[in-house]
Tab-separated table of C-alpha atoms in Angstrom:
chain	number	residue	atom	x	y	z
A	217	UNK	CA	-98.054	-168.509	-32.117
A	218	UNK	CA	-97.324	-171.461	-29.906
A	219	UNK	CA	-98.653	-169.997	-26.680
A	220	UNK	CA	-101.967	-171.744	-26.118
A	221	UNK	CA	-103.584	-169.196	-23.903
A	222	UNK	CA	-106.835	-167.348	-23.586
A	223	UNK	CA	-105.104	-164.354	-22.146
A	224	UNK	CA	-106.337	-161.510	-24.260
A	225	UNK	CA	-103.237	-159.369	-23.729
A	226	UNK	CA	-100.879	-162.095	-24.766
A	227	UNK	CA	-102.887	-162.743	-27.898
A	228	UNK	CA	-102.750	-159.065	-28.800
A	229	UNK	CA	-99.048	-159.116	-28.214
A	230	UNK	CA	-98.528	-162.017	-30.615
A	231	UNK	CA	-100.811	-160.378	-33.144
A	232	UNK	CA	-98.759	-157.232	-32.929
A	233	UNK	CA	-95.572	-159.183	-33.642
A	234	UNK	CA	-97.250	-160.874	-36.553
A	235	UNK	CA	-98.176	-157.530	-38.095
A	236	UNK	CA	-94.664	-156.225	-37.512
A	237	UNK	CA	-93.186	-159.266	-39.228
A	238	UNK	CA	-95.503	-158.761	-42.209
A	239	UNK	CA	-94.582	-155.090	-42.415
A	240	UNK	CA	-90.885	-156.023	-42.270
A	241	UNK	CA	-91.433	-158.514	-45.097
A	242	UNK	CA	-92.982	-155.800	-47.250
A	243	UNK	CA	-90.167	-153.335	-46.527
A	244	UNK	CA	-87.522	-155.924	-47.320
A	245	UNK	CA	-89.176	-156.919	-50.571
A	246	UNK	CA	-89.432	-153.269	-51.582
A	247	UNK	CA	-85.753	-152.796	-50.862
A	248	UNK	CA	-84.977	-155.991	-52.752
A	249	UNK	CA	-86.712	-154.465	-55.803
A	250	UNK	CA	-84.464	-151.417	-55.441
A	251	UNK	CA	-81.403	-153.712	-55.374
A	252	UNK	CA	-82.646	-155.324	-58.577
A	253	UNK	CA	-83.039	-151.967	-60.333
A	254	UNK	CA	-79.520	-151.121	-59.146
A	255	UNK	CA	-78.355	-154.383	-60.718
A	256	UNK	CA	-79.807	-153.177	-64.025
A	257	UNK	CA	-77.951	-149.864	-63.650
A	258	UNK	CA	-74.687	-151.751	-63.182
A	259	UNK	CA	-75.481	-154.103	-66.063
A	260	UNK	CA	-75.662	-151.147	-68.466
A	261	UNK	CA	-72.321	-149.869	-67.106
A	262	UNK	CA	-70.747	-153.318	-67.521
A	263	UNK	CA	-72.181	-153.560	-71.046
A	264	UNK	CA	-70.696	-150.144	-71.916
A	265	UNK	CA	-67.373	-151.239	-70.450
A	266	UNK	CA	-67.420	-154.444	-72.493
A	267	UNK	CA	-68.231	-152.542	-75.702
A	268	UNK	CA	-65.468	-149.980	-75.004
A	269	UNK	CA	-63.031	-152.736	-73.983
A	270	UNK	CA	-60.495	-152.072	-76.741
A	271	UNK	CA	-61.158	-148.388	-77.488
A	272	UNK	CA	-57.867	-146.943	-76.236
A	273	UNK	CA	-57.574	-144.143	-78.854
A	274	UNK	CA	-53.780	-144.612	-78.708
A	275	UNK	CA	-53.863	-143.623	-75.034
A	276	UNK	CA	-52.450	-145.569	-72.111
A	277	UNK	CA	-53.829	-149.115	-71.687
A	278	UNK	CA	-55.056	-150.816	-68.490
A	279	UNK	CA	-52.395	-153.475	-68.977
A	280	UNK	CA	-49.713	-150.854	-68.269
A	281	UNK	CA	-51.498	-149.398	-65.226
A	282	UNK	CA	-53.322	-152.106	-63.282
A	283	UNK	CA	-51.507	-153.350	-60.197
A	284	UNK	CA	-53.132	-156.623	-59.168
A	285	UNK	CA	-51.504	-156.657	-55.711
A	286	UNK	CA	-53.256	-153.357	-55.018
A	287	UNK	CA	-56.584	-154.705	-56.315
A	288	UNK	CA	-56.162	-157.870	-54.224
A	289	UNK	CA	-55.930	-155.749	-51.057
A	290	UNK	CA	-59.024	-153.739	-52.086
A	291	UNK	CA	-60.867	-157.006	-52.709
A	292	UNK	CA	-59.798	-158.408	-49.337
A	293	UNK	CA	-61.013	-155.260	-47.539
A	294	UNK	CA	-64.448	-155.372	-49.152
A	295	UNK	CA	-64.887	-159.129	-48.745
A	296	UNK	CA	-63.915	-158.908	-45.063
A	297	UNK	CA	-66.323	-155.996	-44.560
A	298	UNK	CA	-69.119	-158.132	-46.012
A	299	UNK	CA	-68.230	-160.828	-43.481
A	300	UNK	CA	-68.019	-158.397	-40.539
A	301	UNK	CA	-71.438	-156.980	-41.461
A	302	UNK	CA	-72.721	-160.544	-41.181
A	303	UNK	CA	-71.260	-160.648	-37.660
A	304	UNK	CA	-73.078	-157.379	-36.856
A	305	UNK	CA	-76.332	-158.978	-38.083
A	306	UNK	CA	-75.742	-161.950	-35.786
A	307	UNK	CA	-75.270	-159.503	-32.913
A	308	UNK	CA	-78.547	-157.777	-33.827
A	309	UNK	CA	-80.368	-161.129	-33.932
A	310	UNK	CA	-79.719	-161.643	-30.235
A	311	UNK	CA	-80.179	-157.891	-29.574
A	312	UNK	CA	-76.593	-157.500	-28.376
A	313	UNK	CA	-75.965	-153.789	-28.968
A	314	UNK	CA	-72.273	-153.807	-27.999
A	315	UNK	CA	-71.541	-156.641	-30.417
A	316	UNK	CA	-73.591	-155.074	-33.235
A	317	UNK	CA	-71.887	-151.707	-32.853
A	318	UNK	CA	-68.416	-153.238	-32.590
A	319	UNK	CA	-68.796	-155.147	-35.873
A	320	UNK	CA	-70.478	-152.186	-37.577
A	321	UNK	CA	-67.479	-149.994	-36.685
A	322	UNK	CA	-65.078	-152.620	-38.066
A	323	UNK	CA	-67.218	-152.784	-41.239
A	324	UNK	CA	-67.177	-148.996	-41.609
A	325	UNK	CA	-63.383	-148.868	-41.132
A	326	UNK	CA	-62.867	-151.572	-43.773
A	327	UNK	CA	-65.246	-149.724	-46.125
A	328	UNK	CA	-63.416	-146.441	-45.536
A	329	UNK	CA	-60.038	-148.077	-46.227
A	330	UNK	CA	-61.416	-149.507	-49.455
A	331	UNK	CA	-62.706	-146.096	-50.485
A	332	UNK	CA	-59.384	-144.455	-49.607
A	333	UNK	CA	-57.509	-146.957	-51.759
A	334	UNK	CA	-59.904	-146.424	-54.657
A	335	UNK	CA	-59.519	-142.630	-54.517
A	336	UNK	CA	-55.727	-143.001	-54.323
A	337	UNK	CA	-55.859	-145.310	-57.343
A	338	UNK	CA	-57.934	-142.843	-59.383
A	339	UNK	CA	-55.518	-140.005	-58.572
A	340	UNK	CA	-52.537	-142.217	-59.441
A	341	UNK	CA	-54.118	-143.280	-62.764
A	342	UNK	CA	-54.906	-139.657	-63.629
A	343	UNK	CA	-51.277	-138.678	-63.006
A	344	UNK	CA	-50.157	-141.501	-65.297
A	345	UNK	CA	-52.314	-140.064	-68.081
A	346	UNK	CA	-55.514	-142.071	-67.735
A	347	UNK	CA	-58.322	-139.585	-67.078
A	348	UNK	CA	-61.991	-140.057	-68.037
A	349	UNK	CA	-61.275	-137.899	-71.101
A	350	UNK	CA	-58.371	-140.032	-72.338
A	351	UNK	CA	-60.344	-142.600	-74.331
A	352	UNK	CA	-63.627	-144.478	-74.547
A	353	UNK	CA	-62.077	-147.225	-72.493
A	354	UNK	CA	-61.163	-144.965	-69.565
A	355	UNK	CA	-64.542	-143.175	-69.674
A	356	UNK	CA	-66.317	-146.495	-69.229
A	357	UNK	CA	-63.761	-147.618	-66.616
A	358	UNK	CA	-64.282	-144.561	-64.423
A	359	UNK	CA	-68.086	-144.612	-64.885
A	360	UNK	CA	-68.289	-148.223	-63.749
A	361	UNK	CA	-65.760	-148.275	-60.904
A	362	UNK	CA	-66.688	-144.823	-59.558
A	363	UNK	CA	-70.408	-145.707	-59.545
A	364	UNK	CA	-69.521	-148.661	-57.331
A	365	UNK	CA	-67.386	-146.339	-55.203
A	366	UNK	CA	-70.293	-143.883	-54.862
A	367	UNK	CA	-72.498	-146.727	-53.659
A	368	UNK	CA	-69.891	-147.632	-51.031
A	369	UNK	CA	-69.815	-143.955	-49.965
A	370	UNK	CA	-73.614	-143.952	-49.679
A	371	UNK	CA	-73.434	-147.167	-47.630
A	372	UNK	CA	-70.934	-145.560	-45.232
A	373	UNK	CA	-73.110	-142.447	-44.790
A	374	UNK	CA	-76.106	-144.733	-44.175
A	375	UNK	CA	-74.063	-146.672	-41.602
A	376	UNK	CA	-73.203	-143.423	-39.813
A	377	UNK	CA	-76.850	-142.381	-39.542
A	378	UNK	CA	-77.910	-145.881	-38.496
A	379	UNK	CA	-75.418	-145.533	-35.670
A	380	UNK	CA	-77.184	-142.352	-34.508
A	381	UNK	CA	-80.540	-144.168	-34.724
A	382	UNK	CA	-79.164	-147.044	-32.646
A	383	UNK	CA	-77.889	-144.629	-30.012
A	384	UNK	CA	-81.292	-142.961	-29.786
A	385	UNK	CA	-83.775	-145.857	-30.109
A	386	UNK	CA	-81.770	-149.055	-29.618
A	387	UNK	CA	-83.199	-152.165	-31.272
A	388	UNK	CA	-86.547	-150.712	-32.277
A	389	UNK	CA	-88.586	-152.420	-34.978
A	390	UNK	CA	-87.662	-149.704	-37.504
A	391	UNK	CA	-83.971	-149.858	-36.687
A	392	UNK	CA	-83.909	-153.615	-37.249
A	393	UNK	CA	-85.453	-153.130	-40.693
A	394	UNK	CA	-82.922	-150.373	-41.447
A	395	UNK	CA	-80.062	-152.644	-40.443
A	396	UNK	CA	-81.423	-155.540	-42.525
A	397	UNK	CA	-81.770	-153.270	-45.595
A	398	UNK	CA	-78.258	-151.894	-45.160
A	399	UNK	CA	-76.969	-155.451	-44.796
A	400	UNK	CA	-78.602	-156.398	-48.107
A	401	UNK	CA	-77.132	-153.254	-49.720
A	402	UNK	CA	-73.625	-153.920	-48.367
A	403	UNK	CA	-73.538	-157.579	-49.444
A	404	UNK	CA	-74.852	-156.469	-52.846
A	405	UNK	CA	-71.922	-154.043	-53.196
A	406	UNK	CA	-69.478	-156.856	-52.516
A	407	UNK	CA	-71.194	-158.981	-55.177
A	408	UNK	CA	-70.841	-156.121	-57.688
A	409	UNK	CA	-67.160	-155.838	-56.730
A	410	UNK	CA	-66.647	-159.533	-57.594
A	411	UNK	CA	-67.715	-158.668	-61.147
A	412	UNK	CA	-65.545	-155.524	-61.154
A	413	UNK	CA	-62.317	-157.224	-60.101
A	414	UNK	CA	-62.976	-160.215	-62.384
A	415	UNK	CA	-64.055	-158.498	-65.579
A	416	UNK	CA	-62.306	-155.141	-65.228
A	417	UNK	CA	-59.063	-155.679	-63.317
A	418	UNK	CA	-58.145	-159.324	-63.907
A	419	UNK	CA	-59.245	-159.239	-67.539
A	420	UNK	CA	-57.604	-155.832	-68.086
A	421	UNK	CA	-54.291	-156.912	-66.573
A	422	UNK	CA	-54.008	-159.992	-68.792
B	297	UNK	CA	-92.832	-168.598	-33.715
B	298	UNK	CA	-91.373	-168.294	-37.147
B	299	UNK	CA	-89.450	-165.143	-36.247
B	300	UNK	CA	-86.963	-167.256	-34.297
B	301	UNK	CA	-85.797	-168.774	-37.572
B	302	UNK	CA	-86.387	-166.046	-40.107
B	303	UNK	CA	-85.553	-162.376	-39.996
B	304	UNK	CA	-87.122	-159.478	-41.824
B	305	UNK	CA	-87.971	-160.384	-45.365
B	306	UNK	CA	-88.290	-164.032	-44.481
B	307	UNK	CA	-84.535	-164.377	-44.652
B	308	UNK	CA	-82.961	-166.983	-42.447
B	309	UNK	CA	-80.870	-165.405	-39.737
B	310	UNK	CA	-77.683	-167.226	-40.532
B	311	UNK	CA	-75.035	-168.417	-38.129
B	312	UNK	CA	-71.346	-167.841	-37.538
B	313	UNK	CA	-70.671	-171.147	-39.255
B	314	UNK	CA	-72.604	-170.048	-42.335
B	315	UNK	CA	-70.746	-166.731	-42.611
B	316	UNK	CA	-67.334	-168.354	-42.035
B	317	UNK	CA	-68.090	-170.967	-44.724
B	318	UNK	CA	-69.083	-168.174	-47.105
B	319	UNK	CA	-65.923	-166.228	-46.304
B	320	UNK	CA	-63.588	-169.210	-46.821
B	321	UNK	CA	-65.262	-170.201	-50.115
B	322	UNK	CA	-65.094	-166.571	-51.289
B	323	UNK	CA	-61.380	-166.348	-50.441
B	324	UNK	CA	-60.660	-169.559	-52.372
B	325	UNK	CA	-62.690	-168.359	-55.369
B	326	UNK	CA	-60.828	-165.025	-55.294
B	327	UNK	CA	-57.318	-166.444	-54.900
B	328	UNK	CA	-57.654	-168.874	-57.841
B	329	UNK	CA	-58.307	-166.278	-60.608
B	330	UNK	CA	-55.800	-163.794	-59.091
B	331	UNK	CA	-53.144	-166.517	-58.993
B	332	UNK	CA	-53.857	-167.600	-62.586
B	333	UNK	CA	-53.567	-164.053	-63.954
B	334	UNK	CA	-50.579	-162.991	-61.838
B	335	UNK	CA	-48.533	-166.128	-62.477
B	336	UNK	CA	-49.624	-166.535	-66.079
B	337	UNK	CA	-49.764	-170.271	-65.356
B	338	UNK	CA	-52.537	-171.225	-67.779
B	339	UNK	CA	-53.239	-170.370	-71.407
B	340	UNK	CA	-55.233	-167.172	-72.052
B	341	UNK	CA	-58.427	-169.034	-72.951
B	342	UNK	CA	-58.185	-171.223	-69.855
B	343	UNK	CA	-57.568	-168.185	-67.624
B	344	UNK	CA	-60.557	-166.274	-69.029
B	345	UNK	CA	-62.844	-169.275	-68.510
B	346	UNK	CA	-61.495	-169.729	-64.980
B	347	UNK	CA	-62.138	-166.029	-64.189
B	348	UNK	CA	-65.757	-166.251	-65.414
B	349	UNK	CA	-66.475	-169.540	-63.620
B	350	UNK	CA	-64.896	-168.356	-60.341
B	351	UNK	CA	-66.833	-165.051	-60.495
B	352	UNK	CA	-70.188	-166.760	-61.081
B	353	UNK	CA	-69.423	-169.311	-58.360
B	354	UNK	CA	-68.491	-166.591	-55.874
B	355	UNK	CA	-71.653	-164.574	-56.621
B	356	UNK	CA	-73.708	-167.724	-55.928
B	357	UNK	CA	-71.713	-168.471	-52.752
B	358	UNK	CA	-72.395	-164.971	-51.406
B	359	UNK	CA	-76.092	-165.142	-52.333
B	360	UNK	CA	-76.464	-168.387	-50.414
B	361	UNK	CA	-74.177	-167.817	-47.407
B	362	UNK	CA	-74.371	-164.021	-46.937
B	363	UNK	CA	-77.844	-163.177	-48.299
B	364	UNK	CA	-79.319	-166.509	-47.123
B	365	UNK	CA	-81.208	-167.124	-50.365
B	366	UNK	CA	-82.279	-170.755	-50.570
B	367	UNK	CA	-85.222	-170.814	-52.987
B	368	UNK	CA	-87.612	-171.927	-50.217
B	369	UNK	CA	-91.340	-171.329	-50.612
B	370	UNK	CA	-91.260	-168.241	-48.340
B	371	UNK	CA	-88.810	-166.674	-50.776
B	372	UNK	CA	-90.771	-167.350	-53.967
B	373	UNK	CA	-90.973	-163.689	-54.999
B	374	UNK	CA	-87.348	-163.122	-54.077
B	375	UNK	CA	-86.280	-166.040	-56.255
B	376	UNK	CA	-88.611	-165.181	-59.152
B	377	UNK	CA	-87.413	-161.563	-59.264
B	378	UNK	CA	-83.776	-162.690	-59.023
B	379	UNK	CA	-84.155	-165.087	-61.970
B	380	UNK	CA	-85.966	-162.365	-63.939
B	381	UNK	CA	-83.063	-160.006	-63.232
B	382	UNK	CA	-80.503	-162.510	-64.488
B	383	UNK	CA	-82.383	-162.721	-67.791
B	384	UNK	CA	-82.519	-158.935	-68.171
B	385	UNK	CA	-78.806	-158.719	-67.306
B	386	UNK	CA	-77.967	-161.256	-70.001
B	387	UNK	CA	-80.145	-159.435	-72.557
B	388	UNK	CA	-78.499	-156.099	-71.811
B	389	UNK	CA	-74.890	-157.297	-71.719
B	390	UNK	CA	-74.885	-160.019	-74.391
B	391	UNK	CA	-77.274	-157.973	-76.567
B	392	UNK	CA	-75.082	-154.857	-76.436
B	393	UNK	CA	-71.942	-156.820	-77.244
B	394	UNK	CA	-73.666	-158.600	-80.109
B	395	UNK	CA	-75.057	-155.408	-81.653
B	396	UNK	CA	-71.791	-153.500	-81.376
B	397	UNK	CA	-69.797	-156.425	-82.730
B	398	UNK	CA	-71.992	-156.313	-85.847
B	399	UNK	CA	-71.752	-152.538	-86.074
B	400	UNK	CA	-67.962	-152.637	-85.818
B	401	UNK	CA	-67.808	-155.358	-88.420
B	402	UNK	CA	-70.107	-153.589	-90.885
B	403	UNK	CA	-68.475	-150.193	-90.425
B	404	UNK	CA	-65.001	-151.558	-91.040
B	405	UNK	CA	-66.079	-153.340	-94.246
B	406	UNK	CA	-65.956	-150.016	-96.108
B	407	UNK	CA	-62.279	-149.472	-95.308
């Protein structure tokens, strides 16, 4: 509100922006609360995994199956996608649609590659005799990792629809909020993955 | 106007430099635990501690550099709810492990 002017229109305009900013704040805080409840969901899955950590029921163990090179590539894909989403946000800040879309597409491709690798891994593990029915350990493994994978899938679907919104309305107020929420969601998924590769894969491969 | 510095949700907009810093720190904090486990360089205890420390550090790095959380006064509710969440997470995870440890112990006493 730096414009020192008596121009009624200009004042209204600023006021309008102020209200929009407040509305955006409320939306973002609401979405933040959702992220927190999602954190609690994952915490119960991690707790289950920790409790089931040694319950192999004489089945195959993670030590025999985990391939850390494979997991390192998955990790790199997701970490890079978190970074490229940041680049898309920077594009949106200056309302550069071409830049935003370019980085969003890169993010989606990285996310898709991650998902493809995860599905391949699940199929491979199942062929090796580690299905969700094999033991308590594998039940908790699939619950935890697949829940993360489902979130990534949801994020990709969201990204697709956001793309349609961008094509139709450009950088409207609503679209900016949608992008900011998706950004929060996507970074959150990468943070969950840090815990997954640390406590599931690295610990399991030791 | 404040909107030139903060985005929706009062989050700072960030800059290329901020994201690149976050990315480089994240890569370092990922490579260290992977290297330790894959090479088997350290003792088991040391490796486990390194994994936990690197994971916590990387979560903090991403919260600061990617989510732009800085504990400033505009983010009071964000910070308060985040701290609250950490407590609940600890209760759920440590509590579950503690309870089941006892259960396992007591159940096996009969054998």
